[in-house]
mmCIF file of C-alpha atoms in Angstrom:
data_model
loop_
_atom_site.group_PDB
_atom_site.id
_atom_site.type_symbol
_atom_site.label_atom_id
_atom_site.label_comp_id
_atom_site.label_asym_id
_atom_site.label_seq_id
_atom_site.Cartn_x
_atom_site.Cartn_y
_atom_site.Cartn_z
ATOM 1 C CA MET Y 23 4.459 -92.913 -10.931
ATOM 2 C CA ASN Y 24 4.250 -89.186 -11.583
ATOM 3 C CA ARG Y 25 0.763 -87.769 -11.246
ATOM 4 C CA ILE Y 26 -0.489 -84.175 -11.316
ATOM 5 C CA VAL Y 27 -4.065 -83.268 -10.356
ATOM 6 C CA ARG Y 28 -5.553 -79.791 -10.762
ATOM 7 C CA GLU Y 29 -9.085 -79.275 -9.478
ATOM 8 C CA ASN Y 30 -11.297 -76.319 -10.447
ATOM 9 C CA TYR Y 31 -9.093 -75.620 -13.462
ATOM 10 C CA PRO Y 32 -10.622 -73.153 -15.961
ATOM 11 C CA ALA Y 33 -11.678 -74.994 -19.110
ATOM 12 C CA SER Y 34 -10.728 -71.910 -21.114
ATOM 13 C CA LYS Y 35 -7.043 -72.694 -20.414
ATOM 14 C CA LEU Y 36 -7.302 -76.160 -21.963
ATOM 15 C CA PRO Y 37 -6.223 -76.700 -25.561
ATOM 16 C CA GLU Y 38 -9.202 -76.968 -27.907
ATOM 17 C CA ASP Y 39 -8.571 -80.646 -28.693
ATOM 18 C CA LEU Y 40 -8.851 -81.461 -24.967
ATOM 19 C CA ARG Y 41 -11.727 -79.095 -24.222
ATOM 20 C CA GLY Y 42 -14.151 -80.652 -26.704
ATOM 21 C CA ASP Y 43 -17.729 -79.539 -25.989
ATOM 22 C CA ILE Y 44 -17.004 -78.169 -22.492
ATOM 23 C CA GLU Y 45 -17.981 -74.531 -22.102
ATOM 24 C CA PRO Y 46 -14.930 -72.220 -21.735
ATOM 25 C CA GLY Y 47 -16.382 -70.760 -18.500
ATOM 26 C CA ALA Y 48 -16.667 -74.179 -16.795
ATOM 27 C CA SER Y 49 -14.285 -75.544 -14.170
ATOM 28 C CA VAL Y 50 -12.760 -78.986 -14.699
ATOM 29 C CA THR Y 51 -10.470 -81.426 -12.932
ATOM 30 C CA VAL Y 52 -7.339 -82.250 -14.904
ATOM 31 C CA THR Y 53 -5.282 -85.351 -14.095
ATOM 32 C CA VAL Y 54 -1.958 -85.965 -15.824
ATOM 33 C CA VAL Y 55 -0.213 -89.311 -15.400
ATOM 34 C CA ALA Y 56 3.187 -90.016 -16.936
ATOM 35 C CA GLU Y 57 3.280 -93.221 -18.976
ATOM 36 C CA THR Y 58 5.982 -95.752 -18.239
ATOM 37 C CA ARG Y 59 6.239 -97.664 -21.491
ATOM 38 C CA GLY Y 60 9.876 -98.656 -21.023
ATOM 39 C CA ALA Y 61 9.422 -100.425 -17.679
ATOM 40 C CA PRO Y 62 8.250 -103.845 -18.932
ATOM 41 C CA GLN Y 63 10.979 -103.896 -21.557
ATOM 42 C CA ARG Y 64 13.639 -102.995 -18.989
ATOM 43 C CA PHE Y 65 12.313 -105.694 -16.661
ATOM 44 C CA ALA Y 66 12.488 -108.332 -19.402
ATOM 45 C CA GLU Y 67 16.016 -107.221 -20.259
ATOM 46 C CA LEU Y 68 17.053 -107.446 -16.612
ATOM 47 C CA ARG Y 69 15.607 -110.953 -16.273
ATOM 48 C CA GLN Y 70 17.522 -112.007 -19.363
ATOM 49 C CA ARG Y 71 20.775 -110.570 -18.021
ATOM 50 C CA LEU Y 72 20.310 -112.284 -14.671
ATOM 51 C CA GLY Y 73 19.779 -115.604 -16.424
ATOM 52 C CA GLN Y 74 23.003 -115.343 -18.400
ATOM 53 C CA GLY Y 75 26.043 -116.994 -16.919
ATOM 54 C CA ARG Y 76 24.105 -119.024 -14.376
ATOM 55 C CA LEU Y 77 25.486 -122.404 -13.496
ATOM 56 C CA SER Y 78 23.527 -125.589 -13.487
ATOM 57 C CA LEU Y 79 23.565 -127.604 -10.282
ATOM 58 C CA VAL Y 80 25.977 -130.081 -11.852
ATOM 59 C CA ASP Y 81 28.367 -127.293 -12.886
ATOM 60 C CA ALA Y 82 28.198 -125.703 -9.435
ATOM 61 C CA VAL Y 83 29.032 -128.994 -7.719
ATOM 62 C CA GLU Y 84 31.935 -129.502 -10.144
ATOM 63 C CA ARG Y 85 33.302 -126.032 -9.306
ATOM 64 C CA VAL Y 86 33.072 -126.639 -5.564
ATOM 65 C CA ARG Y 87 34.885 -129.957 -5.910
ATOM 66 C CA LYS Y 88 37.691 -128.326 -7.892
ATOM 67 C CA ILE Y 89 38.021 -125.540 -5.320
ATOM 68 C CA ARG Y 90 38.183 -128.052 -2.483
ATOM 69 C CA GLU Y 91 40.833 -130.045 -4.339
ATOM 70 C CA GLY Y 92 42.849 -126.894 -4.949
ATOM 71 C CA GLU Y 93 42.428 -126.945 -8.701
ATOM 72 C CA ALA Y 94 41.768 -123.826 -10.696
ATOM 73 C CA PHE Y 95 38.482 -123.662 -12.540
#
């Protein structure tokens, strides 16, 4: 997570919409944290990809038997 903290930052340097009712001569602490909106979606996509192409236990046993018998699967 990216995080930037600036303590004793002059309020006069803040944009007006962020400054609100704070006096321009005051000092403030500014914390900026980058949002990670895509992470849950990427995680869900990864879980879905990992689930694709998985063999059931029955299919896995069948494959092993064919390999042992020298048959192609």
